XYZ file of C-alpha atoms in Angstrom:
281
model
C 134.192 30.022 3.520
C 135.677 32.158 6.299
C 135.351 30.810 9.818
C 134.804 33.487 12.416
C 137.222 33.080 15.295
C 135.683 33.101 18.739
C 137.418 35.277 21.300
C 138.802 33.241 24.200
C 137.268 33.856 27.598
C 139.252 35.557 30.321
C 139.569 32.221 32.109
C 140.928 30.589 28.960
C 143.485 33.359 28.573
C 144.447 32.977 32.223
C 144.864 29.208 31.947
C 147.077 29.640 28.866
C 149.058 32.550 30.349
C 152.848 32.133 30.354
C 153.820 35.732 31.030
C 154.216 37.533 34.339
C 152.683 35.947 37.413
C 148.936 36.465 38.011
C 147.172 35.366 41.207
C 143.352 35.372 41.166
C 140.546 33.851 43.214
C 138.876 31.287 40.974
C 135.285 32.457 41.354
C 136.247 35.994 40.246
C 136.438 35.011 36.577
C 132.662 34.687 35.971
C 132.227 38.029 37.755
C 134.714 39.727 35.434
C 133.076 38.140 32.401
C 129.589 39.215 33.493
C 130.379 42.839 34.276
C 133.384 43.652 32.108
C 132.726 41.541 29.022
C 130.961 44.428 27.283
C 134.255 46.333 27.203
C 136.016 43.707 25.100
C 136.999 45.343 21.809
C 135.978 48.801 23.044
C 139.469 50.102 23.905
C 138.712 50.736 27.580
C 140.814 52.750 30.017
C 141.474 50.499 33.001
C 142.797 51.717 36.346
C 144.118 48.879 38.490
C 145.135 49.567 42.071
C 147.788 47.014 42.967
C 150.187 45.842 40.279
C 151.994 43.005 42.114
C 153.963 40.959 39.549
C 152.427 42.767 36.556
C 150.655 39.727 35.123
C 147.125 41.069 35.442
C 148.039 44.116 33.322
C 149.137 41.749 30.568
C 145.925 39.770 30.946
C 143.661 42.830 30.664
C 145.398 43.910 27.464
C 144.972 40.479 25.906
C 141.336 40.144 26.910
C 140.057 43.635 26.119
C 142.054 43.804 22.903
C 143.893 46.379 20.848
C 143.744 49.974 21.994
C 143.252 49.130 25.667
C 144.967 51.527 28.051
C 145.922 50.362 31.541
C 147.062 52.493 34.445
C 148.617 50.537 37.275
C 149.052 52.005 40.763
C 151.434 50.535 43.313
C 153.621 51.570 46.231
C 156.550 49.497 44.964
C 159.040 51.469 42.864
C 160.020 48.267 41.044
C 156.607 48.249 39.369
C 157.842 50.934 36.970
C 159.469 48.055 35.064
C 156.009 47.246 33.707
C 155.591 50.548 31.875
C 155.061 50.184 28.158
C 152.962 51.284 25.212
C 149.475 52.100 26.500
C 150.587 50.818 29.911
C 151.186 53.475 32.565
C 152.519 52.939 36.076
C 152.037 55.441 38.883
C 153.883 54.998 42.175
C 152.076 56.200 45.282
C 149.904 55.388 48.274
C 146.244 54.649 47.527
C 145.449 56.140 50.927
C 146.695 59.534 49.712
C 143.776 61.563 48.314
C 146.063 64.056 46.571
C 147.856 61.205 44.792
C 144.582 59.623 43.656
C 143.327 62.977 42.396
C 146.530 63.481 40.386
C 146.187 60.029 38.796
C 142.560 60.757 37.893
C 143.370 64.163 36.422
C 146.217 62.779 34.311
C 144.625 59.532 33.147
C 140.856 59.672 33.672
C 138.039 59.239 33.074
C 138.206 55.472 33.524
C 135.915 52.856 32.059
C 136.993 50.374 34.709
C 138.502 50.810 38.167
C 139.752 47.670 39.925
C 140.833 47.852 43.562
C 143.243 45.005 44.285
C 145.602 47.115 46.338
C 146.237 47.272 50.076
C 142.957 45.505 50.939
C 142.612 47.789 53.925
C 139.046 48.839 54.646
C 139.779 52.554 54.949
C 141.562 52.588 51.581
C 138.697 50.813 49.833
C 136.196 53.375 51.120
C 138.517 56.258 50.221
C 138.818 54.966 46.656
C 135.036 54.982 46.197
C 134.593 58.462 47.622
C 137.560 59.911 45.706
C 137.283 58.300 42.263
C 133.575 57.573 41.755
C 133.076 60.761 39.736
C 136.118 59.917 37.596
C 134.415 56.864 36.140
C 133.094 57.140 32.583
C 129.341 57.584 32.149
C 128.871 53.796 31.949
C 131.922 52.817 33.973
C 132.373 49.998 36.471
C 134.142 49.984 39.836
C 135.150 46.618 41.293
C 136.541 46.180 44.789
C 137.842 42.675 45.313
C 139.301 40.555 48.114
C 136.700 41.946 50.507
C 137.157 38.967 52.805
C 139.706 41.271 54.460
C 136.788 43.461 55.563
C 136.129 40.720 58.114
C 139.753 40.447 59.284
C 140.758 42.673 62.243
C 144.362 42.731 61.002
C 143.144 44.720 57.967
C 140.888 47.052 59.919
C 137.864 44.829 59.364
C 135.354 42.882 61.439
C 131.725 41.802 61.239
C 129.496 44.910 61.276
C 132.531 47.026 62.060
C 131.964 50.695 61.086
C 134.254 52.003 58.376
C 134.619 48.862 56.274
C 133.763 48.871 52.586
C 131.015 46.313 53.179
C 129.383 48.635 55.694
C 129.790 51.578 53.282
C 128.003 49.667 50.542
C 124.916 48.899 52.632
C 123.625 52.532 52.652
C 124.075 52.585 48.871
C 121.094 50.212 48.685
C 119.021 53.070 50.081
C 120.739 55.666 47.905
C 119.913 53.808 44.694
C 116.240 53.788 45.750
C 116.055 57.354 47.071
C 114.008 58.562 44.083
C 111.172 56.515 45.564
C 111.246 58.248 48.943
C 108.194 60.095 50.236
C 110.020 61.404 53.294
C 111.736 64.792 53.442
C 114.460 63.319 55.649
C 115.525 60.867 52.919
C 116.435 62.557 49.677
C 118.569 61.596 46.631
C 122.354 61.803 46.865
C 125.060 61.934 44.191
C 124.988 58.125 44.198
C 121.228 58.135 43.604
C 121.806 60.071 40.385
C 124.778 58.062 39.126
C 124.616 54.519 40.547
C 122.569 52.077 38.461
C 123.695 48.705 39.770
C 125.072 47.132 42.961
C 126.264 43.536 42.733
C 127.549 41.768 45.834
C 129.462 38.496 45.672
C 131.687 36.554 48.012
C 134.652 38.920 48.511
C 133.675 41.202 45.586
C 131.426 44.241 45.125
C 130.670 45.629 41.658
C 129.237 49.140 41.291
C 127.926 50.270 37.892
C 127.736 53.941 37.003
C 125.060 55.411 34.746
C 122.339 58.019 34.377
C 119.861 57.001 37.078
C 116.524 58.779 36.916
C 113.153 58.107 38.574
C 111.586 55.014 37.049
C 108.990 55.251 34.301
C 106.326 52.734 33.235
C 104.739 51.710 29.967
C 101.608 49.815 28.947
C 100.815 47.476 26.067
C 97.686 45.580 25.058
C 94.032 46.002 26.018
C 92.455 45.800 29.492
C 90.406 42.716 30.324
C 88.478 44.108 33.292
C 86.782 47.454 33.905
C 89.357 48.506 36.519
C 93.157 48.601 36.553
C 94.941 48.674 39.908
C 91.558 49.357 41.538
C 91.017 52.461 39.403
C 88.559 53.048 36.548
C 90.176 52.467 33.181
C 90.041 56.144 32.170
C 91.914 57.089 35.364
C 94.428 54.238 35.330
C 95.459 54.240 31.676
C 97.308 57.223 30.157
C 95.583 59.114 27.361
C 98.126 58.029 24.742
C 97.517 54.357 25.501
C 93.722 54.862 25.536
C 94.104 56.264 22.020
C 96.180 53.241 21.073
C 93.470 50.918 22.413
C 90.896 52.778 20.344
C 93.017 52.160 17.250
C 93.288 48.481 18.187
C 89.495 48.250 18.197
C 89.060 49.522 14.640
C 87.528 46.938 12.296
C 90.632 46.689 10.112
C 92.796 45.936 13.154
C 90.335 43.295 14.327
C 90.443 41.759 10.878
C 94.244 41.593 10.900
C 94.196 39.890 14.300
C 91.627 37.414 13.047
C 93.759 36.565 10.026
C 96.878 36.165 12.145
C 95.223 34.134 14.919
C 91.918 32.722 13.589
C 91.683 30.047 16.271
C 91.812 32.575 19.100
C 89.054 34.685 17.592
C 86.800 31.665 16.960
C 87.207 30.562 20.581
C 86.355 34.080 21.756
C 83.163 34.036 19.676
C 82.218 30.617 21.032
C 82.550 31.913 24.567
C 80.139 34.745 23.768
C 77.526 32.522 22.073
C 77.920 28.816 22.943
C 76.771 26.527 20.196
C 76.989 29.203 17.512
C 79.848 29.686 15.111
C 80.195 32.305 12.450
C 82.844 33.470 10.049
C 84.470 36.311 11.989
C 86.622 37.422 9.082
C 83.711 38.740 7.007
C-alpha cells in the first residue's frame, strides 16, 4: 500500500531551512499559507521585490515546487550571485517606473508579487499603481512590513497622506463601486479587477480577478405570500417560479414524502390536528 506524502507547510520548510539566510515576521506564515497555498504545485511566476540574503527565493522554490519561476529585484549588485535555473535577478530601483515596466515586460505576467523591498511608503504605492495590471488574471499582490507606514523615518505616519495604508482605504470603496447609485462615484479599474482586500498587522493582500456586479440566486419554496415585502410573482424570477411549479407536481411531492416521511406527517398533522393519513398514497 502506497502512503501519500503530505507536503510540508511553509513554516515547516522555514524551520528546517539550512540554506541562505531568511528573516520573516512570525505571523506572516499563516497569511502566506492562506493566500498563496493554492499556487503550490502550479508552477507560479513569483516577483519578489527585495532579495536580501537570497534565502526567501530558495524557500519559495521549495514550497511552490517544481517549475516555479522567481524574479528577484534588488538594488544591490551582489544579488546577481543568486541567479540560477528559473531564478532571475534584476538590479534596479523599485522607485523607478521605467525599471519596473522593463521587469514586467520581460518577465510578466506574475502570479504573485511580493513587496519586501525598501519599505518606503512612496515605493509601495508606486508598485501597486505600476504593476497591478501585470498580475495574472487570478494573481495576488502582497505588501509586507507595513509597520513602516507609521514610521516618519520611512515617509510614514498615522493618517499621513501618501502611505500605502492610506492608498488602500479608498480601494474599499472601489471594490464596492458597482453598487453605487451616485453619478459622482463610478467604477474604476480596481472595481473591475480587484476581488479581495485582506488587511493584517503589517501586511495587505490584494487579490486580482474578474469582478462584476453581484448576482443572486434562489432555491426552495416560499413560506409566506410576500418576499422582501413584494408579492411572490414580483419578487421571484420567472425561472424559479417555474421550478417551484415543478416542485409541486404530485410525483415530486411523493419523492419528498419517501425521503422525509416524518416531515410530511408532521405537516399533515399541523393542517388537521388529531387526524393522520397515509400521505404516500
